[in-house]
PDB file of C-alpha atoms in Angstrom:
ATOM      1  CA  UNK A  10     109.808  92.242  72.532  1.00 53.00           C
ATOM      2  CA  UNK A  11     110.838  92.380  68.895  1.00 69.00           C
ATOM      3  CA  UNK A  12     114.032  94.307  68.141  1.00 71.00           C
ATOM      4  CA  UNK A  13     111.561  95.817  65.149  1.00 82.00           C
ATOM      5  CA  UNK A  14     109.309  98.108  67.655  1.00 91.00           C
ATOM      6  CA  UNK A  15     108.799 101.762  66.705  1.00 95.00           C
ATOM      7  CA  UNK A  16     108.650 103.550  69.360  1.00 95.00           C
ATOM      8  CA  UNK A  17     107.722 107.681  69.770  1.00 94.00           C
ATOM      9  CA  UNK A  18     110.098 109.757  70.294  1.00 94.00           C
ATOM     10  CA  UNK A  19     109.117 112.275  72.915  1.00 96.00           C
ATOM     11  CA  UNK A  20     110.349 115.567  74.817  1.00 94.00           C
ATOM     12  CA  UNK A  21     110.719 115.238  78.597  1.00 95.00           C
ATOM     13  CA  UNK A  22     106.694 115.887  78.734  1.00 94.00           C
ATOM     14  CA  UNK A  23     105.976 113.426  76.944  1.00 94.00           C
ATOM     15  CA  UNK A  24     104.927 115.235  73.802  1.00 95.00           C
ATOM     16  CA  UNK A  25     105.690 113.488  70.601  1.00 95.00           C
ATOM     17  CA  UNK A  26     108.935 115.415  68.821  1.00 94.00           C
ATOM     18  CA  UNK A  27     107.425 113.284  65.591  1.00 94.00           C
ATOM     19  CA  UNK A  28     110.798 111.392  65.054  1.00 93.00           C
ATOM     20  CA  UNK A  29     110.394 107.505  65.625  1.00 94.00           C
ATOM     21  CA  UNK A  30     112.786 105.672  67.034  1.00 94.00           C
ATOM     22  CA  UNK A  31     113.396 101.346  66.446  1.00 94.00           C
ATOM     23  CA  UNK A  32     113.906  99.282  69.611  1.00 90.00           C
ATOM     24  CA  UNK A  33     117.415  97.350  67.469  1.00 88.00           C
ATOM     25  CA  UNK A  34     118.835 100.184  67.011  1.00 92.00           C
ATOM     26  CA  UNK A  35     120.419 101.333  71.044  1.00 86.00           C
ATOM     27  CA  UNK A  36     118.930 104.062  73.075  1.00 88.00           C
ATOM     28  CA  UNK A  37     116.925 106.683  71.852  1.00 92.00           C
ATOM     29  CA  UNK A  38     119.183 109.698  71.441  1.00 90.00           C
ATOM     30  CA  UNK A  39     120.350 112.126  74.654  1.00 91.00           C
ATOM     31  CA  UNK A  40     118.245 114.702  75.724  1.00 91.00           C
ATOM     32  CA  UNK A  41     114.828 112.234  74.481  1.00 95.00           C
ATOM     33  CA  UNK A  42     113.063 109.765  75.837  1.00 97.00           C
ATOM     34  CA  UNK A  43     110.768 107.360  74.874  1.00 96.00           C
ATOM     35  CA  UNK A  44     107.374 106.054  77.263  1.00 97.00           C
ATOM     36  CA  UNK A  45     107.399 102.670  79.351  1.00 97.00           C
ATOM     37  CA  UNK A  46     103.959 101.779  81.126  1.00 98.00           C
ATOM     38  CA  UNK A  47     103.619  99.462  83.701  1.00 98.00           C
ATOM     39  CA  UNK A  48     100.530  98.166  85.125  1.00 98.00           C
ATOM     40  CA  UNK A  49     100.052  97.201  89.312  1.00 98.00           C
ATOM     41  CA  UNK A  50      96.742  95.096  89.047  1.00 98.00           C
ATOM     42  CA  UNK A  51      95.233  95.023  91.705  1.00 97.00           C
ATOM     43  CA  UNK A  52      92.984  91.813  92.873  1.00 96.00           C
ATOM     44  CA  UNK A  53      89.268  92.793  94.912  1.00 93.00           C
ATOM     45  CA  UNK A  54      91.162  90.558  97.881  1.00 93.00           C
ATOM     46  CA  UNK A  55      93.869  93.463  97.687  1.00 94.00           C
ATOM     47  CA  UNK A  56      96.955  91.117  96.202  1.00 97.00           C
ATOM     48  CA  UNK A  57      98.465  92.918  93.336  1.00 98.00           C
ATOM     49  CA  UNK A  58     100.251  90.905  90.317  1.00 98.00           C
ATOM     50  CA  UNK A  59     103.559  91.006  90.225  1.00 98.00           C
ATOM     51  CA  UNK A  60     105.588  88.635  86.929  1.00 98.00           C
ATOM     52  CA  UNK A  61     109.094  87.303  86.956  1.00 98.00           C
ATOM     53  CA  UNK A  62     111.269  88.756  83.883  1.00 97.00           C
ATOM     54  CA  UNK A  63     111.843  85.301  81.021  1.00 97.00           C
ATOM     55  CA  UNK A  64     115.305  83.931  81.526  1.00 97.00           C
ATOM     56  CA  UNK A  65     116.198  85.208  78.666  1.00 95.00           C
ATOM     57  CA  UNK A  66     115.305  88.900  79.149  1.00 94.00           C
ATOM     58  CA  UNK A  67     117.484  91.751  80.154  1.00 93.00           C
ATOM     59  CA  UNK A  68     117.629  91.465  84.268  1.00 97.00           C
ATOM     60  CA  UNK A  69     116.367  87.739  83.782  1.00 97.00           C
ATOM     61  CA  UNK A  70     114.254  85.690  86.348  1.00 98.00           C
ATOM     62  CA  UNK A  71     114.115  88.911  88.514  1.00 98.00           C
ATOM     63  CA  UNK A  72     110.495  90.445  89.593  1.00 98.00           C
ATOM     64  CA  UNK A  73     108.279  93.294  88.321  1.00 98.00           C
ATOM     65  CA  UNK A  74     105.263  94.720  87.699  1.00 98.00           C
ATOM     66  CA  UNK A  75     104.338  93.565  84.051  1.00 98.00           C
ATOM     67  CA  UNK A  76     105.534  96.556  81.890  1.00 97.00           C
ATOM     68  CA  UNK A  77     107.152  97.801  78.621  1.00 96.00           C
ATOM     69  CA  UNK A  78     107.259  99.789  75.970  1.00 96.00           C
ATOM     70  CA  UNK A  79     104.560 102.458  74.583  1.00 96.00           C
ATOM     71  CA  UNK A  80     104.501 101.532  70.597  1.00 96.00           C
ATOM     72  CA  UNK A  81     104.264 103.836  67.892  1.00 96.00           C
ATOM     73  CA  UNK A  82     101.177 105.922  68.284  1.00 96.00           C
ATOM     74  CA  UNK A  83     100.355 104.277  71.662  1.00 97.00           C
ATOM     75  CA  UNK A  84      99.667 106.521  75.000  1.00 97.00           C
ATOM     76  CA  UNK A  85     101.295 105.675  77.783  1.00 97.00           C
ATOM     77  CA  UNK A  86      97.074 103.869  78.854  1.00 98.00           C
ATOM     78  CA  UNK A  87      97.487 101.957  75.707  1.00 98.00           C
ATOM     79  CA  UNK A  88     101.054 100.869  76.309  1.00 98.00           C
ATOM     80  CA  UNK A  89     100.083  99.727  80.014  1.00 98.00           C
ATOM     81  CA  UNK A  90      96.915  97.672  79.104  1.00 98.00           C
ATOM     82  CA  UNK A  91      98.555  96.251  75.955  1.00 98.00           C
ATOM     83  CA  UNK A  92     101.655  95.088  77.795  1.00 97.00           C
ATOM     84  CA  UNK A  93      99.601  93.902  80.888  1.00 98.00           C
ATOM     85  CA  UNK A  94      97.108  91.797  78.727  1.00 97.00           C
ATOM     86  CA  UNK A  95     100.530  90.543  76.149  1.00 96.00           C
ATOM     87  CA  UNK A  96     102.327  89.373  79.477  1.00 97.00           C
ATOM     88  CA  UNK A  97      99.737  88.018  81.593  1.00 97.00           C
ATOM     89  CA  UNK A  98      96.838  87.868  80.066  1.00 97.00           C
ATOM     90  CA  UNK A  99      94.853  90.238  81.919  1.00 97.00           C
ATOM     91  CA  UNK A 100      92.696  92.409  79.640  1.00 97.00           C
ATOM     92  CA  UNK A 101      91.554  96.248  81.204  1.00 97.00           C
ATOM     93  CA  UNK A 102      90.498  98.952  79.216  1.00 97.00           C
ATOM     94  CA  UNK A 103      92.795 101.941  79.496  1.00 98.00           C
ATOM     95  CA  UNK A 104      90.207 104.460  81.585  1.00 97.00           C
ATOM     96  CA  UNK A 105      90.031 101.685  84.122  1.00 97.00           C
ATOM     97  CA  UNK A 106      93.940 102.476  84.909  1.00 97.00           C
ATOM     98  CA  UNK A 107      94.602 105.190  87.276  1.00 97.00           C
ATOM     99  CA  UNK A 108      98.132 106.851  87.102  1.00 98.00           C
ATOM    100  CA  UNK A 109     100.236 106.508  90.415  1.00 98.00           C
ATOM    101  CA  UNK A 110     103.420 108.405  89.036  1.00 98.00           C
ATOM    102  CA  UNK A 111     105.872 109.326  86.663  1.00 98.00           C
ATOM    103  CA  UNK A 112     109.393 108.847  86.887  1.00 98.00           C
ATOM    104  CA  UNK A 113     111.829 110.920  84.678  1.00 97.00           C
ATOM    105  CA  UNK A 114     115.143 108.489  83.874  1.00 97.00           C
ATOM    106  CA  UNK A 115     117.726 108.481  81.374  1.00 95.00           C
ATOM    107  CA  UNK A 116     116.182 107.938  78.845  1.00 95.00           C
ATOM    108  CA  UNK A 117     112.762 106.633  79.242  1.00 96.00           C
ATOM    109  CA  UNK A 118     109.530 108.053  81.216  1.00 98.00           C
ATOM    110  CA  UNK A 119     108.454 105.439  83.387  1.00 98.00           C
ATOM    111  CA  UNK A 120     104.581 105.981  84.310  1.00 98.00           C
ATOM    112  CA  UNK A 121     102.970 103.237  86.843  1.00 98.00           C
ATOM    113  CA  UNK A 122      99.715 102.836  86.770  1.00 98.00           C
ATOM    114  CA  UNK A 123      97.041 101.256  88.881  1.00 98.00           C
ATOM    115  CA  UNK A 124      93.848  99.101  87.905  1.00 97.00           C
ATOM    116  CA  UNK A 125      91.159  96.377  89.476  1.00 96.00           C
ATOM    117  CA  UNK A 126      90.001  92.868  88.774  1.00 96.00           C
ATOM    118  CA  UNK A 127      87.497  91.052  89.915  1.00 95.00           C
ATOM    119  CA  UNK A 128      88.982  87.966  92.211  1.00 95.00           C
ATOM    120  CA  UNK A 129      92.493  86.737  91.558  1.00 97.00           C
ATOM    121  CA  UNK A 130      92.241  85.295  87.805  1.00 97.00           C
ATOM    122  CA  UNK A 131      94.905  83.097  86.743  1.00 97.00           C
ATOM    123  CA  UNK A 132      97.512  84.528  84.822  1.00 97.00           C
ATOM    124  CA  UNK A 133      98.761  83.363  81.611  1.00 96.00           C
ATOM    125  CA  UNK A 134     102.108  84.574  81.239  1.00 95.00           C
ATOM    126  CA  UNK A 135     103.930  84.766  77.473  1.00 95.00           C
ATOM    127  CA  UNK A 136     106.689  82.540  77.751  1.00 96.00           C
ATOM    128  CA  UNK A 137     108.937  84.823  75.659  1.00 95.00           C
ATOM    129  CA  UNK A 138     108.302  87.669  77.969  1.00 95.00           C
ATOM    130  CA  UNK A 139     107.114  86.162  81.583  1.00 97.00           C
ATOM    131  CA  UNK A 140     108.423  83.232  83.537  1.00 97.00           C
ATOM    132  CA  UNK A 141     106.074  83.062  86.413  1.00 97.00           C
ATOM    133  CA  UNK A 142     103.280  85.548  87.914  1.00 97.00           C
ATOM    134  CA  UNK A 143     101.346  85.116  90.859  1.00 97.00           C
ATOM    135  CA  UNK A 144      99.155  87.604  93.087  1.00 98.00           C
ATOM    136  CA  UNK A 145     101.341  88.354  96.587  1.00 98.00           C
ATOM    137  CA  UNK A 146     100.515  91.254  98.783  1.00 97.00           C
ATOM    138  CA  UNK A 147     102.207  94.737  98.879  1.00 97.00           C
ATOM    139  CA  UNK A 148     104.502  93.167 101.602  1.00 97.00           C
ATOM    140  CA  UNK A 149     106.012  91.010  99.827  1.00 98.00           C
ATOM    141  CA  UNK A 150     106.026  93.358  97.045  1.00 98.00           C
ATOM    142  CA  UNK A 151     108.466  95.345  99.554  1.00 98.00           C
ATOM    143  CA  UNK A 152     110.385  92.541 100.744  1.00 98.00           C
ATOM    144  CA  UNK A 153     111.074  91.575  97.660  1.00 98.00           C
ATOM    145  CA  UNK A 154     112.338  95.130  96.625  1.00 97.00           C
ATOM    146  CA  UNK A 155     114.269  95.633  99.606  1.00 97.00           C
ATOM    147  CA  UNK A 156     115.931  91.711  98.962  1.00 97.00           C
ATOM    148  CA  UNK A 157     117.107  93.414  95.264  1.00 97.00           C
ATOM    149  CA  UNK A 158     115.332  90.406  93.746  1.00 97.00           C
ATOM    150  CA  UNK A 159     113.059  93.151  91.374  1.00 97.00           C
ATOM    151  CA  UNK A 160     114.444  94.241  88.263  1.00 97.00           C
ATOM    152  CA  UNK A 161     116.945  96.583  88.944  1.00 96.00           C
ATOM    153  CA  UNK A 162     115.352  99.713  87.312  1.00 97.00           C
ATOM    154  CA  UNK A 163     112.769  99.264  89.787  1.00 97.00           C
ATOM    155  CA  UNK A 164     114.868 100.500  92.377  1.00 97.00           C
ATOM    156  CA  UNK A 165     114.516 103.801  91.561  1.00 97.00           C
ATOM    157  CA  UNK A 166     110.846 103.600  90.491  1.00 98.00           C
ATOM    158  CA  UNK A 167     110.186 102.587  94.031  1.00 98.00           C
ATOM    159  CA  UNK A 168     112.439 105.156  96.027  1.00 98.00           C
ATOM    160  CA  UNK A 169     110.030 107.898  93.882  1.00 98.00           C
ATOM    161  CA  UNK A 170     106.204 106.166  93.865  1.00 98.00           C
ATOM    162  CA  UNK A 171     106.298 103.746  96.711  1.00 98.00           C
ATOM    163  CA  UNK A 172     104.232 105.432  99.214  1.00 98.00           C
ATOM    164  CA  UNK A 173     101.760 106.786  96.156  1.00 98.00           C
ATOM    165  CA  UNK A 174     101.872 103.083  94.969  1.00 98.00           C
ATOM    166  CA  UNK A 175     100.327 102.098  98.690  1.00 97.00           C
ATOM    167  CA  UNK A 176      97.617 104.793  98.468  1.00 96.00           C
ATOM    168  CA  UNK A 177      96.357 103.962  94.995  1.00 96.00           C
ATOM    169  CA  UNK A 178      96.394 100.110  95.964  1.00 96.00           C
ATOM    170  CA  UNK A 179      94.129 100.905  98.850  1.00 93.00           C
ATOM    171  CA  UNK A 180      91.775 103.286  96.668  1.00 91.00           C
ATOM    172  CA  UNK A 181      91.174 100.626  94.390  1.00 89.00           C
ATOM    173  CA  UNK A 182      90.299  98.044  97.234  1.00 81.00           C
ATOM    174  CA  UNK A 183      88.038 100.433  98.945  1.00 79.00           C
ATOM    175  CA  UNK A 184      86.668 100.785  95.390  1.00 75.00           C
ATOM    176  CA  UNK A 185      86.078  97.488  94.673  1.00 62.00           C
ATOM    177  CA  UNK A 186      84.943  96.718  98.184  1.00 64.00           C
ATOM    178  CA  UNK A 187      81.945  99.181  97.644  1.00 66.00           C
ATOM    179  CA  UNK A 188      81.411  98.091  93.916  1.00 68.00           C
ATOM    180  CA  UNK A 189      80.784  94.685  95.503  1.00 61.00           C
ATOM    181  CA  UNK A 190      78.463  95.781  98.051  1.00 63.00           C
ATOM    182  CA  UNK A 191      76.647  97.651  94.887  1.00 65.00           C
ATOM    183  CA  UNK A 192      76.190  94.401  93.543  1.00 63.00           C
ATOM    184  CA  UNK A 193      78.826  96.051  90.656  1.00 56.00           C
ATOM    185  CA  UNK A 194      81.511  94.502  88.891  1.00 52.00           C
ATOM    186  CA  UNK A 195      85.334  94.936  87.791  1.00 47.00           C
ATOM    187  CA  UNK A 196      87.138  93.976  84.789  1.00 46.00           C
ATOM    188  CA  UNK A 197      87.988  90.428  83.246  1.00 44.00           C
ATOM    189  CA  UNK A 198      90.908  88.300  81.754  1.00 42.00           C
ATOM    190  CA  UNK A 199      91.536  87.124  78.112  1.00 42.00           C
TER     191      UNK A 199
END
């Protein structure tokens, strides 16, 4: 997270106005927004990855899905898989994410997105970025929500996608589940 990134500029759609906008320099201006992707990966035993935010991060040592910033000429898939594979290691390619939602904030568009792995490979989180990650089940995902030990932002994220978040976890286990019965195969890490 350098305070250096360009990020789009976009209209509430999403669209592109054209106009960049650099991380240092504060929010982007009222009435834009700018994209942040997040990725729920999802293991073929059904655990999803969840990372706890670097001490020295805004809402620091609290949990979340890994997530950030769309750069410059990035889509929102781009965004996701970069972030995912800069904060944990895990490497998808972006048509092997599946979107569970967009939520309109102040100033951002937050869109959550689902994808598989194979097993439950070890993480590697980015010190600068990640503290600790490990694979936990949706339950604890909501425990851990409802104990307001997630990043606070999340709060809202959750009141609007929770129950899509569920359904999408459970399509990509009964995807995976089949894939393995094919004798077919999932994704990998770095």
């Amino acid at each position: 997270m350098a305070d250096d990134e360009m990020w789009d500029v976009t209209d509430i759609q999403g669209t592109p106005t054209g106009t960049l906008h650099r991380r240092g320099d504060g929010p982007v201006p009222a009435g834009s927004f700018h994209v942040v992707a997040s990725v729920c990966l999802v293991s073929s035993t059904g655990r999803v990855l969840m990372s706890l935010r670097a001490a020295g991060k805004d809402y620091p040592l609290a949990w979340e899905f890994p997530a950030g910033s769309a750069l410059r000429g990035e889509t929102s898939r781009t965004g996701a898989v970069r972030e995912l594979a800069e904060e944990t290691g895990m490497v998808l390619a972006p048509d092997e994410l599946v979107l569970v939602g967009r939520v309109v904030e102040e100033r951002a568009l937050f869109d959550l997105w689902v994808g598989r792995v194979d097993g439950e490979p070890a993480p590697v989180p980015d010190p600068e970025e990640v503290h600790d990650a490990e694979w936990v089940t949706l339950d604890v995902v909501h425990r851990r929500w409802k104990d307001g030990v997630f990043a606070t932002p999340w709060n809202a994220r959750f009141d609007q996608l929770w129950d899509t978040l569920v359904e999408r976890v459970r399509d990509e286990r009964r995807v995976g589940a089949a894939e393995d019965q094919n004798g077919g195969g999932s994704t990998s890490m770095s």
